[in-house]
Each structure stands twice: as structure tokens, then as C-alpha cells.
Amino acid sequence: MIPCRIPKLSSLKLKPFSSISLQKTPLESPVSTTNLASPLTPHFLEQSARSSQWHFIKQVESSLTPSLISQTLLNLHESPQVVLDFLNHFHHKLSDARTLCLAIVIVARLPSPKPALHLLKQALGGGTTNSIREIFEFLAASRDRLGFKSSIVFDYLIKSCCDMNRADEAFECFYTMKEKGVLPTIETCNSLLSLFLKLNRTEAAWVLYAEMFRLRIKSSVYTFNIMINVLCKEGKLKKAKDFVGHMETSGVKPNIVTYNTIVHGYCSSGRWDVQARKT
């Protein structure tokens, strides 16, 4: 079997088809062209994909249906790189949200998060007409169907929303994860906190921070630095200083960013001279 070449993220865009030559090896079992006269089956698609014989699939591309693609993806679920290669060639055939979400759950198992994030942004950016809740439910259904225990795909969904400045949808995903009994990672929470800070939605940042505390999601130094920045934006400079003590009590050591954030807060407010005289 010819090994699949790992594509760059940019290769997710459809490229013009060009013919390829196949070198037969003792380990390779090329798909017979006589199969093209037979009814199109998931097995045919699976074997063609595994052997990188995309030209065979191209010949029957017009007959690819969501159900046929879904079954093929299920057959390939233990080979996320092959699924990604399939998407590189036929992503335009995944207009069905359920099928796209199935593909995303499989691709999310790759070491790099970039392909899954790209596909999620495609779904959120017009690849489907479904709401964020529907996309979440399709991802959850695919995850359960495949028997995957990892919840990383939900973290990727929130991260994708944050990258697209869609704070409300990201927060909705956070609460949906909470309803499902699945906790987002601290990195995911930090992405959402950072977005709220960027959008000057400080009240929402405190609501999220309180939820994180209730869910016992352990804050990192980055989390505390964001919240100190929030306090500075609100003009609560004394509380920002006091928050450093809370940070240390929580077992997190302040870093240079922590102190620079407070200094910047005082300088921005024009109160640095007053603070300097007190210290």
C-alpha cells in the first residue's frame, strides 16, 4: 500500500485533478478497474482511499451520496490521515452537516489540531446552515457512534468560535459541554476569557471565571493574568494588585506578565506616580 503523504493545512482546498502513476509493490493491492462497472459501495471507496487511487473515485464522483460517504468514513475511522486525504480531494461533497461532523470527529484524532480546526471553521463559516447547537449535537452523536472517549473535538469547536470572534456561540458551547458532563480544558477556557477581554466584555469574563471555579477547572498563570487584565480594564487597580495574592494562595506563581499588566494598568490610568510613592 502506498503511504499517504501528510498534506499542509492549505492542501485542504480542492486542487485541480491530475493523473497519477501507481507503482505496484508486493504489499499493494490495486483496486481493479472492473469494479467500476459494479455498484458503487463503501468497500470500493475505502479500498481506493487506502491505496490513494483517487482517480477511480473521481470517475464515480457524481454518485457520491452523504450516506455512502458516511459509511466509508466509518470504515476508515481508525485511519484519520486517510480520511483527511479523502477530504482533500472531495471536501466539496460534504455539504451534509452530519457527514462533515463525522469527518471532523475522526480528523480530530490527528496529532495536529489544525485540520480539525480548519474543517470546523468551514462548518461555522457557511459550510452548513446549522446552528452551533446542532453542530455540537452532530459532533456528539458521531463521537458516541464511534465510541471515542476523548472530548477534544468540543474544545476545538470552542476554539474555532473564538478564532472567529464568535463569543456568544463559544459560550453556548461551553454551557452545552457542562450539560453533557464534559469539562473543557483550561486552555479552551483561557481562549474564551481572552476573547471576552478583547471584546471588552468584562462582565461575561467574570461569569465564565465563576463557572470555571464551580466546575473546579484549575486556573493557570495565563488565566490569572487575563483576569488581572480584566480588573485593570475595569479601573479596579487595587483589586488587580490584591488578585496577585489570591493567585499565590492558589499555588500559582506570578510571572513578569503579571506585574507588567498591573504596571500598564496604573500607567494607562495616569496613577503610576501615586502608586510609586506608596511603594
JSON list of N, CA and C in Angstrom, two decimals, residues 149-199:
[
{"chain": "A", "resi": 149, "resn": "LYS", "atom": "N", "xyz": [-13.72, 8.27, 23.42]},
{"chain": "A", "resi": 149, "resn": "LYS", "atom": "CA", "xyz": [-13.86, 8.82, 24.76]},
{"chain": "A", "resi": 149, "resn": "LYS", "atom": "C", "xyz": [-13.38, 10.27, 24.85]},
{"chain": "A", "resi": 150, "resn": "SER", "atom": "N", "xyz": [-12.44, 10.63, 24.00]},
{"chain": "A", "resi": 150, "resn": "SER", "atom": "CA", "xyz": [-11.89, 11.99, 24.05]},
{"chain": "A", "resi": 150, "resn": "SER", "atom": "C", "xyz": [-12.95, 13.03, 23.69]},
{"chain": "A", "resi": 151, "resn": "SER", "atom": "N", "xyz": [-12.92, 14.14, 24.42]},
{"chain": "A", "resi": 151, "resn": "SER", "atom": "CA", "xyz": [-13.86, 15.24, 24.16]},
{"chain": "A", "resi": 151, "resn": "SER", "atom": "C", "xyz": [-13.16, 16.42, 23.48]},
{"chain": "A", "resi": 152, "resn": "ILE", "atom": "N", "xyz": [-11.97, 16.18, 22.93]},
{"chain": "A", "resi": 152, "resn": "ILE", "atom": "CA", "xyz": [-11.17, 17.26, 22.38]},
{"chain": "A", "resi": 152, "resn": "ILE", "atom": "C", "xyz": [-11.88, 17.99, 21.24]},
{"chain": "A", "resi": 153, "resn": "VAL", "atom": "N", "xyz": [-12.74, 17.29, 20.52]},
{"chain": "A", "resi": 153, "resn": "VAL", "atom": "CA", "xyz": [-13.43, 17.93, 19.39]},
{"chain": "A", "resi": 153, "resn": "VAL", "atom": "C", "xyz": [-14.31, 19.08, 19.86]},
{"chain": "A", "resi": 154, "resn": "PHE", "atom": "N", "xyz": [-14.85, 18.99, 21.08]},
{"chain": "A", "resi": 154, "resn": "PHE", "atom": "CA", "xyz": [-15.68, 20.09, 21.62]},
{"chain": "A", "resi": 154, "resn": "PHE", "atom": "C", "xyz": [-14.80, 21.29, 21.99]},
{"chain": "A", "resi": 155, "resn": "ASP", "atom": "N", "xyz": [-13.61, 20.99, 22.50]},
{"chain": "A", "resi": 155, "resn": "ASP", "atom": "CA", "xyz": [-12.66, 22.08, 22.77]},
{"chain": "A", "resi": 155, "resn": "ASP", "atom": "C", "xyz": [-12.28, 22.78, 21.47]},
{"chain": "A", "resi": 156, "resn": "TYR", "atom": "N", "xyz": [-12.09, 21.98, 20.42]},
{"chain": "A", "resi": 156, "resn": "TYR", "atom": "CA", "xyz": [-11.77, 22.56, 19.12]},
{"chain": "A", "resi": 156, "resn": "TYR", "atom": "C", "xyz": [-12.91, 23.43, 18.60]},
{"chain": "A", "resi": 157, "resn": "LEU", "atom": "N", "xyz": [-14.14, 23.02, 18.88]},
{"chain": "A", "resi": 157, "resn": "LEU", "atom": "CA", "xyz": [-15.30, 23.81, 18.44]},
{"chain": "A", "resi": 157, "resn": "LEU", "atom": "C", "xyz": [-15.30, 25.17, 19.12]},
{"chain": "A", "resi": 158, "resn": "ILE", "atom": "N", "xyz": [-15.07, 25.20, 20.43]},
{"chain": "A", "resi": 158, "resn": "ILE", "atom": "CA", "xyz": [-14.99, 26.48, 21.15]},
{"chain": "A", "resi": 158, "resn": "ILE", "atom": "C", "xyz": [-13.83, 27.31, 20.63]},
{"chain": "A", "resi": 159, "resn": "LYS", "atom": "N", "xyz": [-12.68, 26.67, 20.43]},
{"chain": "A", "resi": 159, "resn": "LYS", "atom": "CA", "xyz": [-11.50, 27.39, 19.92]},
{"chain": "A", "resi": 159, "resn": "LYS", "atom": "C", "xyz": [-11.79, 27.99, 18.55]},
{"chain": "A", "resi": 160, "resn": "SER", "atom": "N", "xyz": [-12.49, 27.26, 17.69]},
{"chain": "A", "resi": 160, "resn": "SER", "atom": "CA", "xyz": [-12.83, 27.77, 16.36]},
{"chain": "A", "resi": 160, "resn": "SER", "atom": "C", "xyz": [-13.73, 28.99, 16.46]},
{"chain": "A", "resi": 161, "resn": "CYS", "atom": "N", "xyz": [-14.72, 28.93, 17.35]},
{"chain": "A", "resi": 161, "resn": "CYS", "atom": "CA", "xyz": [-15.60, 30.08, 17.57]},
{"chain": "A", "resi": 161, "resn": "CYS", "atom": "C", "xyz": [-14.80, 31.28, 18.05]},
{"chain": "A", "resi": 162, "resn": "CYS", "atom": "N", "xyz": [-13.87, 31.04, 18.96]},
{"chain": "A", "resi": 162, "resn": "CYS", "atom": "CA", "xyz": [-13.05, 32.14, 19.49]},
{"chain": "A", "resi": 162, "resn": "CYS", "atom": "C", "xyz": [-12.19, 32.75, 18.39]},
{"chain": "A", "resi": 163, "resn": "ASP", "atom": "N", "xyz": [-11.60, 31.90, 17.56]},
{"chain": "A", "resi": 163, "resn": "ASP", "atom": "CA", "xyz": [-10.76, 32.41, 16.46]},
{"chain": "A", "resi": 163, "resn": "ASP", "atom": "C", "xyz": [-11.57, 33.27, 15.50]},
{"chain": "A", "resi": 164, "resn": "MET", "atom": "N", "xyz": [-12.88, 32.99, 15.42]},
{"chain": "A", "resi": 164, "resn": "MET", "atom": "CA", "xyz": [-13.75, 33.74, 14.51]},
{"chain": "A", "resi": 164, "resn": "MET", "atom": "C", "xyz": [-14.49, 34.87, 15.22]},
{"chain": "A", "resi": 165, "resn": "ASN", "atom": "N", "xyz": [-14.07, 35.16, 16.48]},
{"chain": "A", "resi": 165, "resn": "ASN", "atom": "CA", "xyz": [-14.67, 36.23, 17.29]},
{"chain": "A", "resi": 165, "resn": "ASN", "atom": "C", "xyz": [-16.17, 36.01, 17.54]},
{"chain": "A", "resi": 166, "resn": "ARG", "atom": "N", "xyz": [-16.58, 34.77, 17.63]},
{"chain": "A", "resi": 166, "resn": "ARG", "atom": "CA", "xyz": [-17.99, 34.45, 17.86]},
{"chain": "A", "resi": 166, "resn": "ARG", "atom": "C", "xyz": [-18.15, 34.02, 19.32]},
{"chain": "A", "resi": 167, "resn": "ALA", "atom": "N", "xyz": [-18.10, 35.02, 20.19]},
{"chain": "A", "resi": 167, "resn": "ALA", "atom": "CA", "xyz": [-18.06, 34.78, 21.64]},
{"chain": "A", "resi": 167, "resn": "ALA", "atom": "C", "xyz": [-19.33, 34.12, 22.16]},
{"chain": "A", "resi": 168, "resn": "ASP", "atom": "N", "xyz": [-20.49, 34.57, 21.70]},
{"chain": "A", "resi": 168, "resn": "ASP", "atom": "CA", "xyz": [-21.74, 34.02, 22.22]},
{"chain": "A", "resi": 168, "resn": "ASP", "atom": "C", "xyz": [-21.87, 32.54, 21.87]},
{"chain": "A", "resi": 169, "resn": "GLU", "atom": "N", "xyz": [-21.48, 32.18, 20.66]},
{"chain": "A", "resi": 169, "resn": "GLU", "atom": "CA", "xyz": [-21.56, 30.77, 20.26]},
{"chain": "A", "resi": 169, "resn": "GLU", "atom": "C", "xyz": [-20.54, 29.93, 21.03]},
{"chain": "A", "resi": 170, "resn": "ALA", "atom": "N", "xyz": [-19.37, 30.50, 21.26]},
{"chain": "A", "resi": 170, "resn": "ALA", "atom": "CA", "xyz": [-18.36, 29.79, 22.06]},
{"chain": "A", "resi": 170, "resn": "ALA", "atom": "C", "xyz": [-18.87, 29.55, 23.48]},
{"chain": "A", "resi": 171, "resn": "PHE", "atom": "N", "xyz": [-19.52, 30.58, 24.06]},
{"chain": "A", "resi": 171, "resn": "PHE", "atom": "CA", "xyz": [-20.05, 30.45, 25.42]},
{"chain": "A", "resi": 171, "resn": "PHE", "atom": "C", "xyz": [-21.19, 29.43, 25.45]},
{"chain": "A", "resi": 172, "resn": "GLU", "atom": "N", "xyz": [-21.99, 29.41, 24.39]},
{"chain": "A", "resi": 172, "resn": "GLU", "atom": "CA", "xyz": [-23.07, 28.41, 24.30]},
{"chain": "A", "resi": 172, "resn": "GLU", "atom": "C", "xyz": [-22.49, 27.00, 24.28]},
{"chain": "A", "resi": 173, "resn": "CYS", "atom": "N", "xyz": [-21.40, 26.82, 23.56]},
{"chain": "A", "resi": 173, "resn": "CYS", "atom": "CA", "xyz": [-20.73, 25.52, 23.53]},
{"chain": "A", "resi": 173, "resn": "CYS", "atom": "C", "xyz": [-20.21, 25.14, 24.91]},
{"chain": "A", "resi": 174, "resn": "PHE", "atom": "N", "xyz": [-19.68, 26.12, 25.63]},
{"chain": "A", "resi": 174, "resn": "PHE", "atom": "CA", "xyz": [-19.19, 25.88, 26.99]},
{"chain": "A", "resi": 174, "resn": "PHE", "atom": "C", "xyz": [-20.32, 25.33, 27.86]},
{"chain": "A", "resi": 175, "resn": "TYR", "atom": "N", "xyz": [-21.47, 25.97, 27.82]},
{"chain": "A", "resi": 175, "resn": "TYR", "atom": "CA", "xyz": [-22.60, 25.53, 28.64]},
{"chain": "A", "resi": 175, "resn": "TYR", "atom": "C", "xyz": [-23.15, 24.18, 28.18]},
{"chain": "A", "resi": 176, "resn": "THR", "atom": "N", "xyz": [-23.11, 23.94, 26.86]},
{"chain": "A", "resi": 176, "resn": "THR", "atom": "CA", "xyz": [-23.57, 22.65, 26.35]},
{"chain": "A", "resi": 176, "resn": "THR", "atom": "C", "xyz": [-22.65, 21.54, 26.82]},
{"chain": "A", "resi": 177, "resn": "MET", "atom": "N", "xyz": [-21.34, 21.80, 26.84]},
{"chain": "A", "resi": 177, "resn": "MET", "atom": "CA", "xyz": [-20.40, 20.82, 27.39]},
{"chain": "A", "resi": 177, "resn": "MET", "atom": "C", "xyz": [-20.72, 20.55, 28.86]},
{"chain": "A", "resi": 178, "resn": "LYS", "atom": "N", "xyz": [-21.02, 21.61, 29.59]},
{"chain": "A", "resi": 178, "resn": "LYS", "atom": "CA", "xyz": [-21.36, 21.47, 31.01]},
{"chain": "A", "resi": 178, "resn": "LYS", "atom": "C", "xyz": [-22.60, 20.59, 31.17]},
{"chain": "A", "resi": 179, "resn": "GLU", "atom": "N", "xyz": [-23.60, 20.81, 30.32]},
{"chain": "A", "resi": 179, "resn": "GLU", "atom": "CA", "xyz": [-24.83, 20.00, 30.37]},
{"chain": "A", "resi": 179, "resn": "GLU", "atom": "C", "xyz": [-24.53, 18.53, 30.12]},
{"chain": "A", "resi": 180, "resn": "LYS", "atom": "N", "xyz": [-23.57, 18.27, 29.24]},
{"chain": "A", "resi": 180, "resn": "LYS", "atom": "CA", "xyz": [-23.22, 16.89, 28.87]},
{"chain": "A", "resi": 180, "resn": "LYS", "atom": "C", "xyz": [-22.29, 16.24, 29.89]},
{"chain": "A", "resi": 181, "resn": "GLY", "atom": "N", "xyz": [-21.87, 17.03, 30.90]},
{"chain": "A", "resi": 181, "resn": "GLY", "atom": "CA", "xyz": [-20.96, 16.48, 31.89]},
{"chain": "A", "resi": 181, "resn": "GLY", "atom": "C", "xyz": [-19.53, 16.38, 31.40]},
{"chain": "A", "resi": 182, "resn": "VAL", "atom": "N", "xyz": [-19.20, 17.19, 30.40]},
{"chain": "A", "resi": 182, "resn": "VAL", "atom": "CA", "xyz": [-17.85, 17.20, 29.83]},
{"chain": "A", "resi": 182, "resn": "VAL", "atom": "C", "xyz": [-17.19, 18.53, 30.14]},
{"chain": "A", "resi": 183, "resn": "LEU", "atom": "N", "xyz": [-16.00, 18.50, 30.69]},
{"chain": "A", "resi": 183, "resn": "LEU", "atom": "CA", "xyz": [-15.31, 19.74, 31.05]},
{"chain": "A", "resi": 183, "resn": "LEU", "atom": "C", "xyz": [-14.34, 20.17, 29.96]},
{"chain": "A", "resi": 184, "resn": "PRO", "atom": "N", "xyz": [-14.36, 21.44, 29.58]},
{"chain": "A", "resi": 184, "resn": "PRO", "atom": "CA", "xyz": [-13.36, 21.94, 28.64]},
{"chain": "A", "resi": 184, "resn": "PRO", "atom": "C", "xyz": [-12.01, 22.04, 29.33]},
{"chain": "A", "resi": 185, "resn": "THR", "atom": "N", "xyz": [-10.96, 22.05, 28.56]},
{"chain": "A", "resi": 185, "resn": "THR", "atom": "CA", "xyz": [-9.62, 22.21, 29.13]},
{"chain": "A", "resi": 185, "resn": "THR", "atom": "C", "xyz": [-9.41, 23.65, 29.57]},
{"chain": "A", "resi": 186, "resn": "ILE", "atom": "N", "xyz": [-8.42, 23.87, 30.41]},
{"chain": "A", "resi": 186, "resn": "ILE", "atom": "CA", "xyz": [-8.12, 25.23, 30.86]},
{"chain": "A", "resi": 186, "resn": "ILE", "atom": "C", "xyz": [-7.68, 26.08, 29.67]},
{"chain": "A", "resi": 187, "resn": "GLU", "atom": "N", "xyz": [-7.00, 25.47, 28.70]},
{"chain": "A", "resi": 187, "resn": "GLU", "atom": "CA", "xyz": [-6.58, 26.21, 27.51]},
{"chain": "A", "resi": 187, "resn": "GLU", "atom": "C", "xyz": [-7.79, 26.72, 26.73]},
{"chain": "A", "resi": 188, "resn": "THR", "atom": "N", "xyz": [-8.83, 25.91, 26.66]},
{"chain": "A", "resi": 188, "resn": "THR", "atom": "CA", "xyz": [-10.06, 26.32, 25.97]},
{"chain": "A", "resi": 188, "resn": "THR", "atom": "C", "xyz": [-10.72, 27.47, 26.72]},
{"chain": "A", "resi": 189, "resn": "CYS", "atom": "N", "xyz": [-10.79, 27.35, 28.03]},
{"chain": "A", "resi": 189, "resn": "CYS", "atom": "CA", "xyz": [-11.38, 28.42, 28.85]},
{"chain": "A", "resi": 189, "resn": "CYS", "atom": "C", "xyz": [-10.59, 29.71, 28.70]},
{"chain": "A", "resi": 190, "resn": "ASN", "atom": "N", "xyz": [-9.28, 29.60, 28.67]},
{"chain": "A", "resi": 190, "resn": "ASN", "atom": "CA", "xyz": [-8.45, 30.79, 28.51]},
{"chain": "A", "resi": 190, "resn": "ASN", "atom": "C", "xyz": [-8.69, 31.47, 27.17]},
{"chain": "A", "resi": 191, "resn": "SER", "atom": "N", "xyz": [-8.92, 30.67, 26.13]},
{"chain": "A", "resi": 191, "resn": "SER", "atom": "CA", "xyz": [-9.21, 31.25, 24.81]},
{"chain": "A", "resi": 191, "resn": "SER", "atom": "C", "xyz": [-10.48, 32.09, 24.86]},
{"chain": "A", "resi": 192, "resn": "LEU", "atom": "N", "xyz": [-11.49, 31.57, 25.56]},
{"chain": "A", "resi": 192, "resn": "LEU", "atom": "CA", "xyz": [-12.75, 32.30, 25.66]},
{"chain": "A", "resi": 192, "resn": "LEU", "atom": "C", "xyz": [-12.61, 33.53, 26.56]},
{"chain": "A", "resi": 193, "resn": "LEU", "atom": "N", "xyz": [-11.88, 33.40, 27.66]},
{"chain": "A", "resi": 193, "resn": "LEU", "atom": "CA", "xyz": [-11.62, 34.55, 28.53]},
{"chain": "A", "resi": 193, "resn": "LEU", "atom": "C", "xyz": [-10.88, 35.65, 27.76]},
{"chain": "A", "resi": 194, "resn": "SER", "atom": "N", "xyz": [-9.91, 35.25, 26.96]},
{"chain": "A", "resi": 194, "resn": "SER", "atom": "CA", "xyz": [-9.14, 36.21, 26.16]},
{"chain": "A", "resi": 194, "resn": "SER", "atom": "C", "xyz": [-10.02, 36.94, 25.17]},
{"chain": "A", "resi": 195, "resn": "LEU", "atom": "N", "xyz": [-10.97, 36.20, 24.58]},
{"chain": "A", "resi": 195, "resn": "LEU", "atom": "CA", "xyz": [-11.89, 36.82, 23.62]},
{"chain": "A", "resi": 195, "resn": "LEU", "atom": "C", "xyz": [-12.78, 37.84, 24.32]},
{"chain": "A", "resi": 196, "resn": "PHE", "atom": "N", "xyz": [-13.31, 37.48, 25.48]},
{"chain": "A", "resi": 196, "resn": "PHE", "atom": "CA", "xyz": [-14.14, 38.43, 26.23]},
{"chain": "A", "resi": 196, "resn": "PHE", "atom": "C", "xyz": [-13.33, 39.68, 26.59]},
{"chain": "A", "resi": 197, "resn": "LEU", "atom": "N", "xyz": [-12.08, 39.49, 26.97]},
{"chain": "A", "resi": 197, "resn": "LEU", "atom": "CA", "xyz": [-11.21, 40.63, 27.28]},
{"chain": "A", "resi": 197, "resn": "LEU", "atom": "C", "xyz": [-11.01, 41.50, 26.04]},
{"chain": "A", "resi": 198, "resn": "LYS", "atom": "N", "xyz": [-10.73, 40.85, 24.93]},
{"chain": "A", "resi": 198, "resn": "LYS", "atom": "CA", "xyz": [-10.50, 41.56, 23.67]},
{"chain": "A", "resi": 198, "resn": "LYS", "atom": "C", "xyz": [-11.72, 42.38, 23.26]},
{"chain": "A", "resi": 199, "resn": "LEU", "atom": "N", "xyz": [-12.92, 41.83, 23.51]},
{"chain": "A", "resi": 199, "resn": "LEU", "atom": "CA", "xyz": [-14.16, 42.49, 23.12]},
{"chain": "A", "resi": 199, "resn": "LEU", "atom": "C", "xyz": [-14.69, 43.43, 24.20]}
]
